[in-house]
mmCIF file of C-alpha atoms in Angstrom:
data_model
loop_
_atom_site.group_PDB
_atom_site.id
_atom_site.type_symbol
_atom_site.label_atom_id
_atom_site.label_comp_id
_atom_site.label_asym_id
_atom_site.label_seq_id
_atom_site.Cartn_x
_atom_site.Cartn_y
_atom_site.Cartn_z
ATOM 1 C CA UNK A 1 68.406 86.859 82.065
ATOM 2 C CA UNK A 2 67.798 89.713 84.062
ATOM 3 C CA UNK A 3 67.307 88.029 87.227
ATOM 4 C CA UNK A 4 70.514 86.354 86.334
ATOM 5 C CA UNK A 5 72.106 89.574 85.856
ATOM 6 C CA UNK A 6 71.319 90.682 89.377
ATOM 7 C CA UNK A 7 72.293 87.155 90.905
ATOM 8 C CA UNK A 8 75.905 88.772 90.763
ATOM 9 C CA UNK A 9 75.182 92.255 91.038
ATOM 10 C CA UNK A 10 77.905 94.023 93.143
ATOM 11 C CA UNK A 11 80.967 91.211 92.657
ATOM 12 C CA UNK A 12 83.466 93.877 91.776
ATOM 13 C CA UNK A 13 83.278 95.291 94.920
ATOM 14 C CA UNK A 14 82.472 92.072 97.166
ATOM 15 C CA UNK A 15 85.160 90.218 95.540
ATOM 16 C CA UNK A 16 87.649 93.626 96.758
ATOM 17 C CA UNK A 17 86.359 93.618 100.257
ATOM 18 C CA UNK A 18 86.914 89.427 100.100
ATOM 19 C CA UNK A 19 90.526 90.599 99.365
ATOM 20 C CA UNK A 20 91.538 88.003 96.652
ATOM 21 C CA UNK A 21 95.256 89.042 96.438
ATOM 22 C CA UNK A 22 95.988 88.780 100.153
ATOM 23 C CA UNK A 23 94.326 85.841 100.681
ATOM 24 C CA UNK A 24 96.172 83.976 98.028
ATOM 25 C CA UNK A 25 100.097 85.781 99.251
ATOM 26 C CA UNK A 26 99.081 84.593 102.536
ATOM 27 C CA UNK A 27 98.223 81.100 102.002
ATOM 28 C CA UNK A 28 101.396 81.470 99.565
ATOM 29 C CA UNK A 29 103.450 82.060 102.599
ATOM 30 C CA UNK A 30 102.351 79.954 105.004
ATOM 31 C CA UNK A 31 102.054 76.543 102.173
ATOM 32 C CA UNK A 32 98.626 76.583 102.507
ATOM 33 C CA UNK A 33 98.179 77.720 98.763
ATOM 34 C CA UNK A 34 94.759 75.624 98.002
ATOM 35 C CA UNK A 35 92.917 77.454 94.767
ATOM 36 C CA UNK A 36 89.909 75.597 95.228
ATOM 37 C CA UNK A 37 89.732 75.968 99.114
ATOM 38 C CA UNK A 38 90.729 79.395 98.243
ATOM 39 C CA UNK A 39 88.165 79.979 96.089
ATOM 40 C CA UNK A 40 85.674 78.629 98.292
ATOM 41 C CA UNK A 41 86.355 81.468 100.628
ATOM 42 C CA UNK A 42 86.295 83.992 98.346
ATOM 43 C CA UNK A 43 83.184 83.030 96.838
ATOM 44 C CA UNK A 44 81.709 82.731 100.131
ATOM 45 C CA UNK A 45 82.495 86.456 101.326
ATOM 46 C CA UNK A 46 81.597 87.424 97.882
ATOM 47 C CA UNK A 47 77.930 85.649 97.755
ATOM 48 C CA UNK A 48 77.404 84.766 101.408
ATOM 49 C CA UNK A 49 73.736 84.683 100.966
ATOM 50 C CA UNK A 50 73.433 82.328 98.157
ATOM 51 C CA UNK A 51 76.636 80.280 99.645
ATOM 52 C CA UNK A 52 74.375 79.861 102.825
ATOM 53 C CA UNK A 53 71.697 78.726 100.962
ATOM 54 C CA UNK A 54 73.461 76.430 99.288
ATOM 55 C CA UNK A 55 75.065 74.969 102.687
ATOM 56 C CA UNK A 56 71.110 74.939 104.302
ATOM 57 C CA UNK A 57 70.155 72.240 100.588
ATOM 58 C CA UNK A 58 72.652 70.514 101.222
ATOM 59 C CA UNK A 59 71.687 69.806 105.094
ATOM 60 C CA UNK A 60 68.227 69.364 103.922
ATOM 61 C CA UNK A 61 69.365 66.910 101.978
ATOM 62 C CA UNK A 62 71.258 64.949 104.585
ATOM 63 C CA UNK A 63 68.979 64.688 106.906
ATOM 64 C CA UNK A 64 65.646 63.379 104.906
ATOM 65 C CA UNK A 65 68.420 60.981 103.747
ATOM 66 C CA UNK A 66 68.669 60.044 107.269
ATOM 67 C CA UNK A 67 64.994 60.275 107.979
ATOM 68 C CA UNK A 68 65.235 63.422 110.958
ATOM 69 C CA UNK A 69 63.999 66.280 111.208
ATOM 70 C CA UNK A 70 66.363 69.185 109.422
ATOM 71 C CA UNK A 71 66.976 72.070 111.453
ATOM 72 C CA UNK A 72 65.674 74.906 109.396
ATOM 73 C CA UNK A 73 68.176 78.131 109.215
ATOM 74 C CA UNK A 74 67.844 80.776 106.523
ATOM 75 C CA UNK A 75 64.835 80.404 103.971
ATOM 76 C CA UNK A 76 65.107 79.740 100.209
ATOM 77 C CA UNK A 77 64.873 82.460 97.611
ATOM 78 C CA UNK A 78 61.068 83.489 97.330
ATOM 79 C CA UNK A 79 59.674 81.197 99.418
ATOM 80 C CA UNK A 80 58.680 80.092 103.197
ATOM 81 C CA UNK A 81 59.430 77.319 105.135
ATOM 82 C CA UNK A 82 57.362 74.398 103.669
ATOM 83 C CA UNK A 83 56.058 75.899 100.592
ATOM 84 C CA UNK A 84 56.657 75.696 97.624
ATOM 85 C CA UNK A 85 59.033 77.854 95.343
ATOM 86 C CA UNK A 86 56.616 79.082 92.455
ATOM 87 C CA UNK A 87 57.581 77.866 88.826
ATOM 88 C CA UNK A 88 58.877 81.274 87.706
ATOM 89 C CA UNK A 89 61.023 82.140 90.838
ATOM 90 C CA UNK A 90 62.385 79.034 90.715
ATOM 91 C CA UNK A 91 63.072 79.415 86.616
ATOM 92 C CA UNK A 92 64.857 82.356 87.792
ATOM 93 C CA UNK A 93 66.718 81.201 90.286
ATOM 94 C CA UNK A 94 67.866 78.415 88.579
ATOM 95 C CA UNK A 95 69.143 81.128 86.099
ATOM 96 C CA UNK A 96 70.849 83.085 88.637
ATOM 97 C CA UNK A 97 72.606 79.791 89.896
ATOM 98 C CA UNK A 98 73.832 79.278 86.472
ATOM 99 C CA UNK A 99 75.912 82.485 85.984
ATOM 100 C CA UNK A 100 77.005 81.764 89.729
ATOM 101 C CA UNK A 101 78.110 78.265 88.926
ATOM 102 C CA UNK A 102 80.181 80.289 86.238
ATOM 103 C CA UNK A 103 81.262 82.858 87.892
ATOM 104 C CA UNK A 104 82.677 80.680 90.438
ATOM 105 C CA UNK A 105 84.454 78.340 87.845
ATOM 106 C CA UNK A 106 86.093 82.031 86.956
ATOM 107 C CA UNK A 107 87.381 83.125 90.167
ATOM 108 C CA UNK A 108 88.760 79.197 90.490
ATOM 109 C CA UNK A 109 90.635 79.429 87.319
ATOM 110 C CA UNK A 110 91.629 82.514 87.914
ATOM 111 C CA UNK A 111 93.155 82.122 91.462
ATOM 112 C CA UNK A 112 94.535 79.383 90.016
ATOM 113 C CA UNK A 113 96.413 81.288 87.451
ATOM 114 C CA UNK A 114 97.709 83.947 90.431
ATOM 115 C CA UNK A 115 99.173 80.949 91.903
ATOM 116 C CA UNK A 116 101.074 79.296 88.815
ATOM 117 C CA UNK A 117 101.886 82.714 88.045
ATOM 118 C CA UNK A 118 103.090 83.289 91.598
ATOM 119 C CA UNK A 119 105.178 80.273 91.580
ATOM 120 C CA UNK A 120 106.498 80.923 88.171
ATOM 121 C CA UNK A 121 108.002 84.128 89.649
ATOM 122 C CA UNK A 122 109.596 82.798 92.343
ATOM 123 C CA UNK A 123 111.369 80.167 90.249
ATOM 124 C CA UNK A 124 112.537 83.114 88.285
ATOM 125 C CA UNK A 125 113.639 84.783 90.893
ATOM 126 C CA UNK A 126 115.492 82.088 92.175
ATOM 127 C CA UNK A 127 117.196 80.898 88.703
ATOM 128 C CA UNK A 128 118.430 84.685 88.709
ATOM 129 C CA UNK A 129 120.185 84.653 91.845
ATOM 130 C CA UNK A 130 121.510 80.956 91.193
ATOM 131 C CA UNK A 131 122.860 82.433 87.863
ATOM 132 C CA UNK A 132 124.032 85.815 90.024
ATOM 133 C CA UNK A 133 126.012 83.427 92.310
ATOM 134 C CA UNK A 134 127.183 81.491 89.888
ATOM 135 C CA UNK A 135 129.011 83.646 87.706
ATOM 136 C CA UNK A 136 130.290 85.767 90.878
ATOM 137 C CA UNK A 137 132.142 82.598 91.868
ATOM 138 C CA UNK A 138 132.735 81.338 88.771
ATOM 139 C CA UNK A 139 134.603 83.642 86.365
ATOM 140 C CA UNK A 140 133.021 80.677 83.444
ATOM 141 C CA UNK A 141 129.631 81.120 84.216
ATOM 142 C CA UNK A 142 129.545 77.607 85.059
ATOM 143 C CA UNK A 143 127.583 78.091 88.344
ATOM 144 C CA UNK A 144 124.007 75.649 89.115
ATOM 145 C CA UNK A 145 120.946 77.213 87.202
ATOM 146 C CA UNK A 146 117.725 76.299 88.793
ATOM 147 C CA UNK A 147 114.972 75.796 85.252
ATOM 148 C CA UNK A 148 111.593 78.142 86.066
ATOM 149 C CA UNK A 149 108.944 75.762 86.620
ATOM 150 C CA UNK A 150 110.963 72.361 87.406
ATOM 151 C CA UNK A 151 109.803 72.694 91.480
ATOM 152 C CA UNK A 152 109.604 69.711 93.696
ATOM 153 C CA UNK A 153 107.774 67.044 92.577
ATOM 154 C CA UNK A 154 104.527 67.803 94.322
ATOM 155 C CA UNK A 155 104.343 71.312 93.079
ATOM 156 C CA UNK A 156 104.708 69.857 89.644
ATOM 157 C CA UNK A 157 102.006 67.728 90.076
ATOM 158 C CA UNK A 158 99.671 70.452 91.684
ATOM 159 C CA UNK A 159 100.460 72.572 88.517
ATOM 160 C CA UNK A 160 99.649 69.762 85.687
ATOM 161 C CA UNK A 161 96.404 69.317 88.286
ATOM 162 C CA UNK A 162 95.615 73.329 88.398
ATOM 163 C CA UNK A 163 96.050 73.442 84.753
ATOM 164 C CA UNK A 164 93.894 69.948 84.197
ATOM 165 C CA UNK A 165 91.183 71.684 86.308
ATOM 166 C CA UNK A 166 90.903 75.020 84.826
ATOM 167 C CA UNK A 167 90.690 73.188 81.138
ATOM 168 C CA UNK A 168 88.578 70.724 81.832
ATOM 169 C CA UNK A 169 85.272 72.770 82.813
ATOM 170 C CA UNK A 170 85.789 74.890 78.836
ATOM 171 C CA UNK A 171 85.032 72.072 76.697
ATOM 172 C CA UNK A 172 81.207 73.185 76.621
ATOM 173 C CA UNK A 173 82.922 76.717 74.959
ATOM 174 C CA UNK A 174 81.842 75.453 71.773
ATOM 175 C CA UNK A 175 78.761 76.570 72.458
ATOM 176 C CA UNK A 176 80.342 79.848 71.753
ATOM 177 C CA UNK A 177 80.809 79.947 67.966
ATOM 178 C CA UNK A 178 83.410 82.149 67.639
ATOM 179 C CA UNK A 179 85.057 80.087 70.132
ATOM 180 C CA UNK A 180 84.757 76.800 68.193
ATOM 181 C CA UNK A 181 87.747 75.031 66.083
ATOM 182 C CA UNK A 182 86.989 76.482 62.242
ATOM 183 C CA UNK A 183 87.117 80.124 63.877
ATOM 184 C CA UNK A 184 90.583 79.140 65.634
ATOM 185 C CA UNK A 185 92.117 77.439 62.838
ATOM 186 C CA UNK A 186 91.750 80.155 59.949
ATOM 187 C CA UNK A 187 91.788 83.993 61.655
ATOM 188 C CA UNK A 188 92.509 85.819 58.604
ATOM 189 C CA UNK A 189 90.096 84.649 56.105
ATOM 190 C CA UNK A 190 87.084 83.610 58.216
ATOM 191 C CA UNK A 191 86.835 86.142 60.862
ATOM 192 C CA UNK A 192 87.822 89.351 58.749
ATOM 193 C CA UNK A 193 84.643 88.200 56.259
ATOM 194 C CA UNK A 194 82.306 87.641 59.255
ATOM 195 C CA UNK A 195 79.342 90.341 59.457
ATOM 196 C CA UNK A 196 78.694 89.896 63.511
ATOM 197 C CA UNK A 197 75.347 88.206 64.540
ATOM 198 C CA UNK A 198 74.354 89.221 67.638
ATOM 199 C CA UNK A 199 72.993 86.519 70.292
ATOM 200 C CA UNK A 200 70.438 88.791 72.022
ATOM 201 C CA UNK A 201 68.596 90.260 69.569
ATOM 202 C CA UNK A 202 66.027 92.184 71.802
ATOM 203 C CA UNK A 203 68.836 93.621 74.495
ATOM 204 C CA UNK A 204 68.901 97.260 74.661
ATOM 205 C CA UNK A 205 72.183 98.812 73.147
ATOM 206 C CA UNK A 206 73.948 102.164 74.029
ATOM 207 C CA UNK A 207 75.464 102.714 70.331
ATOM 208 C CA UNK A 208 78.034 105.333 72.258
ATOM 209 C CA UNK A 209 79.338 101.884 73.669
ATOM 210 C CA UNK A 210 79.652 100.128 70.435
ATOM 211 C CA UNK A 211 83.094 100.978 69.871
ATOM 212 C CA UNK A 212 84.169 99.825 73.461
ATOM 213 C CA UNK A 213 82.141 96.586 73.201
ATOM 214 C CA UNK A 214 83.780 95.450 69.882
ATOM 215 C CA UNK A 215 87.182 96.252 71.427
ATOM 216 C CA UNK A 216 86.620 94.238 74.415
ATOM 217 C CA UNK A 217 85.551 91.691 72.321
ATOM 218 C CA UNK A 218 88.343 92.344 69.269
ATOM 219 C CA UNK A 219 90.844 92.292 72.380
ATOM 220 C CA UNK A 220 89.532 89.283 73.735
ATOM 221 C CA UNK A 221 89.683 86.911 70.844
ATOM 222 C CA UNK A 222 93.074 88.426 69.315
ATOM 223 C CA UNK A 223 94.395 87.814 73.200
ATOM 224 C CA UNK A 224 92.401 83.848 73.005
ATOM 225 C CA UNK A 225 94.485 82.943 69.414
ATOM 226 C CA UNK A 226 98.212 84.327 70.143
ATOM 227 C CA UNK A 227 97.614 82.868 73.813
ATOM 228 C CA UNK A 228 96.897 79.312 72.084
ATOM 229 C CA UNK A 229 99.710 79.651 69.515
ATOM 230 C CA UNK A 230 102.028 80.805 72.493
ATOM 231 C CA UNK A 231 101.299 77.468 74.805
ATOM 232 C CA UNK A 232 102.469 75.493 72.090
ATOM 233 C CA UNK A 233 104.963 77.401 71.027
ATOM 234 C CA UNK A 234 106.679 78.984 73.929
ATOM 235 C CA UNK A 235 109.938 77.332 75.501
ATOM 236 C CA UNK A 236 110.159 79.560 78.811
ATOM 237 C CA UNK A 237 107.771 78.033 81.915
ATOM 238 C CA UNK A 238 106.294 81.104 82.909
ATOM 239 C CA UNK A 239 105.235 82.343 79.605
ATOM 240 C CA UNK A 240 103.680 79.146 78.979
ATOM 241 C CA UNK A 241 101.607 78.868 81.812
ATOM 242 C CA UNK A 242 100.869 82.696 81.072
ATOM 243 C CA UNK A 243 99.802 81.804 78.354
ATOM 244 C CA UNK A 244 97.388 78.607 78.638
ATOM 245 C CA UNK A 245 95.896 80.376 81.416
ATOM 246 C CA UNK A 246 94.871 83.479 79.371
ATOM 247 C CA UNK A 247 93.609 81.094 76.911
ATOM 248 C CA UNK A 248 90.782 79.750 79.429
ATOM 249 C CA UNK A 249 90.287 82.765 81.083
ATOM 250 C CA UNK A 250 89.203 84.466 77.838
ATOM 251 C CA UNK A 251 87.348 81.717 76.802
ATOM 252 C CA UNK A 252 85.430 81.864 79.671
ATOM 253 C CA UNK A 253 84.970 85.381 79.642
ATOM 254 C CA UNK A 254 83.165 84.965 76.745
ATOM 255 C CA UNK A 255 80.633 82.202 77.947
ATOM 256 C CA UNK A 256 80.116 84.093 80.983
ATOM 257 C CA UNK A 257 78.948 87.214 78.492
ATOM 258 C CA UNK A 258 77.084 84.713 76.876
ATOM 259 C CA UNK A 259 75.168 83.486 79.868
ATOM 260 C CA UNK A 260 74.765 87.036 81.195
ATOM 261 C CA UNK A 261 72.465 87.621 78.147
ATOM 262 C CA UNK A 262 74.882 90.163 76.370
ATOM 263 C CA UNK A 263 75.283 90.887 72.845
ATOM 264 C CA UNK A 264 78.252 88.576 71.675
ATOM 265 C CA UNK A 265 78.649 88.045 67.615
ATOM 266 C CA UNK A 266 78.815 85.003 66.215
ATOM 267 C CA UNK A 267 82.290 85.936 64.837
ATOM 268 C CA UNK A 268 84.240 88.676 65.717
ATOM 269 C CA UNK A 269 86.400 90.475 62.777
ATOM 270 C CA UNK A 270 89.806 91.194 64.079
ATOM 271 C CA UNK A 271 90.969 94.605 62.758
ATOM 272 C CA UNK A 272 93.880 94.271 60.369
ATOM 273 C CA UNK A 273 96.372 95.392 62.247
ATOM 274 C CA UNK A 274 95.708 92.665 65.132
ATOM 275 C CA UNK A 275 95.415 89.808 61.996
ATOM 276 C CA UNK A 276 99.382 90.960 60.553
ATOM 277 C CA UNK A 277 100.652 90.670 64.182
ATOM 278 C CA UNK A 278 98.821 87.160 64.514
ATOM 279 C CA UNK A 279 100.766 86.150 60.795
ATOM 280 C CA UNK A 280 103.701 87.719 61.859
ATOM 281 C CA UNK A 281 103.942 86.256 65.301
ATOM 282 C CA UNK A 282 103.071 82.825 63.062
ATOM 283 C CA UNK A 283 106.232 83.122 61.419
ATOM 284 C CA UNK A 284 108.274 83.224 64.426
ATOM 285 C CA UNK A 285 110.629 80.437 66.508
ATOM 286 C CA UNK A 286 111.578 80.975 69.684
ATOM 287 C CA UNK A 287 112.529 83.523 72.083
ATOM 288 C CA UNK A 288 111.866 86.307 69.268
ATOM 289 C CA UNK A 289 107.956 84.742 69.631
ATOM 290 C CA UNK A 290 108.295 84.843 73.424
ATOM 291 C CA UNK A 291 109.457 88.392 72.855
ATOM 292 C CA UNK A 292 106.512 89.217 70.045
ATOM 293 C CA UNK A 293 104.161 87.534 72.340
ATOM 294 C CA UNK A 294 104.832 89.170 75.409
ATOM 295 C CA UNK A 295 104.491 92.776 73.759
ATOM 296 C CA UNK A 296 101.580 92.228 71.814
ATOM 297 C CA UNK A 297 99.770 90.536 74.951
ATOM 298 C CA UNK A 298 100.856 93.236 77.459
ATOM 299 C CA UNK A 299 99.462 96.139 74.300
ATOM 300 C CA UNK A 300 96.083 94.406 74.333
ATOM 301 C CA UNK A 301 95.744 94.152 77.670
ATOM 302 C CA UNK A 302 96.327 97.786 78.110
ATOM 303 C CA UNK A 303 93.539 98.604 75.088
ATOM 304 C CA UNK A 304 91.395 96.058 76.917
ATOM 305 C CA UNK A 305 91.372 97.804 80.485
ATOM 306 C CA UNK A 306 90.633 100.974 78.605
ATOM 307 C CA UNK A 307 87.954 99.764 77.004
ATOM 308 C CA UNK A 308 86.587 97.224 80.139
ATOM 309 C CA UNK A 309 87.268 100.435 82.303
ATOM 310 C CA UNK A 310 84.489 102.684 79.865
ATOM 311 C CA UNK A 311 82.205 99.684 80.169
ATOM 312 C CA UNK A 312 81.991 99.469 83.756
ATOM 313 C CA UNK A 313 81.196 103.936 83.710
ATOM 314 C CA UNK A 314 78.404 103.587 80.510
ATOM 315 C CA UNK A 315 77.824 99.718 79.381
ATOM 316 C CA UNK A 316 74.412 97.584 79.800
ATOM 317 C CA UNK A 317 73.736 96.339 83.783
ATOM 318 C CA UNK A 318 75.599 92.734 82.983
ATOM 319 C CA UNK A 319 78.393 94.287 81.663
ATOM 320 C CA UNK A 320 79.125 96.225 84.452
ATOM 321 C CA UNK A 321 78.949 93.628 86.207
ATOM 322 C CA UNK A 322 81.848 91.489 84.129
ATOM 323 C CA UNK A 323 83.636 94.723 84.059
ATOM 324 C CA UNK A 324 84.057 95.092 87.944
ATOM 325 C CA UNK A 325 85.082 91.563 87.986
ATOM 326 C CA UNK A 326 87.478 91.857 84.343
ATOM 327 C CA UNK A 327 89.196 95.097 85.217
ATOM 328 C CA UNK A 328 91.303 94.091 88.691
ATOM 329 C CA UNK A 329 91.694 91.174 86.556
ATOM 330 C CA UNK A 330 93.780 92.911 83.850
ATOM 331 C CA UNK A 331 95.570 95.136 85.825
ATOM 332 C CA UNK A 332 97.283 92.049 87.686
ATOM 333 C CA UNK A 333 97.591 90.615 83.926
ATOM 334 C CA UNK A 334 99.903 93.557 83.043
ATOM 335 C CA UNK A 335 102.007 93.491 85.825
ATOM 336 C CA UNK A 336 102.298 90.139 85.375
ATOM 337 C CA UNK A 337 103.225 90.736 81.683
ATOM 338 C CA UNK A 338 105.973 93.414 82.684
ATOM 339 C CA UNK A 339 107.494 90.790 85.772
ATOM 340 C CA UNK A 340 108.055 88.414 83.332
ATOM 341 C CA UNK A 341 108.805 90.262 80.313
#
């Protein structure tokens, strides 16, 4: 998984020069607001080698379909025009293509998420000056409220389709077993029991990192199981779609460590502090959840940035990698957390 490893070497910094946030406030503002086309070009200044590559198959393919002559532009990984790719570069290319094809599944889901969460801001934003203007010219408070999240009826449907999309591509997370159903359903009793397994027996460990690895991990699952309790639970638009969005982002932060050869246990054991929040927040109906679930997610996602933030100085190769790309990631997350808190 090395060679994998290196496939996406540097995508904290590509993805930065790409300029993810502008691009998707620009298309924002002019309607263009596309998160697949949008993803395409990020992914595109992020990986423009391996995008290229993938643009030169795909003429290949065309034209011995039509039966010309393909005009030949950059050559495949490891090998000349003509020849053939040996078995092992092409094993690890194939690899390589694999956490790419994941990687870019992320970055889709998660521009995706920008843009629901965009839109759920502006609807906010908009029901509070509706409400502003309402009770300025009504002494009643009687004034029109515009609902966060009912937009016209194409943005609606663009949502339900964003959401649809991002879902779709995590049924294979039960491949993950601390991802999978019996793990979800019963947090207290089977995770706190669970001695961790680790999937990568022979990767090399820093043991100073051990403590920032299980938080990230800790963080990530405690995050995954209030998140799914909140999108079933929670009444207000924008925590909702908050919410199933962090859901399949973390799940898929955990199959990308997973493919990236890193050392993920089979179960994680929340600490007992996280496990009486999760009971507590159980308990609750409401906008007291909403509130509970808003305060716990934006105190995790501060621990987590700490502890992605001394992975990315001291962890393994891969998980600097995930890091670079995790980190922006939460920081947007918590102001997120605060705009709609």
């Amino acid at each position: 998984m090395q060679a994998a490893g290196a496939a996406v070497g540097g995508i904290g910094a590509a993805l930065d020069q790409a300029g993810a946030g502008q691009m998707v406030e620009q298309r924002h503002q002019r309607g263009l607001l596309d998160p697949h086309g949008l993803g395409q070009a990020v992914l595109a200044a992020a990986f423009p080698r391996m995008v290229a590559q993938q643009q030169q198959r795909r003429r290949r393919g065309v034209a011995e379909a039509e039966g010309r002559q393909p005009q030949i532009g950059l050559a495949p990984l490891g090998a000349g025009d003509g020849d053939e790719m040996p078995a092992e570069a092409a094993e690890q290319v194939g690899r390589g293509e694999a956490v790419h094809a994941e990687l870019h599944r992320f970055l889709i889901m998660r521009v995706q998420f920008i843009a629901a969460a965009w839109r759920a801001w502006l609807a906010g934003r908009r029901r509070r000056a509706a409400a502003h203007s309402g009770a300025a010219g009504n002494p009643r408070g009687r004034g029109p409220v515009a609902v966060a999240g009912n937009l016209p009826g194409r943005d609606s449907m663009q949502r339900r389709a964003m959401m649809g999309g991002a879902m779709s591509g995590l049924a294979g997370a039960a491949l993950l077993p601390l991802a999978a159903g019996s793990a979800m359903a019963q947090p207290a009793s089977g995770m706190a029991q669970t001695t961790p397994r680790m999937t990568a027996p022979g990767a090399t460990v820093n043991d100073d990192m051990a403590p920032w690895r299980m938080r990230v991990l800790a963080g990530g699952v405690f995050s995954m199981q209030t998140s799914a309790l909140a999108a079933e639970r929670a009444r207000t638009p924008s925590v909702r779609a908050f919410a199933q969005f962090e859901t399949a982002e973390q799940e898929g932060m955990l199959r990308a460590m997973q493919l990236a050869g890193l050392p993920v246990p089979a179960q994680v054991p929340l600490p007992g502090e996280a496990l009486q929040e999760l009971q507590a927040m159980q308990a609750l109906q409401g906008e007291a959840f909403e509130r509970r679930y808003l305060a716990g997610q934006t105190a995790t996602h501060e621990a987590l940035l700490r502890a992605q933030q001394a992975l990315l100085s001291g962890g393994l190769p891969a998980e600097r990698v995930i890091a670079a790309l995790a980190v922006p990631g939460i920081e947007q997350h918590i102001a997120m957390l605060r705009g709609i808190g």
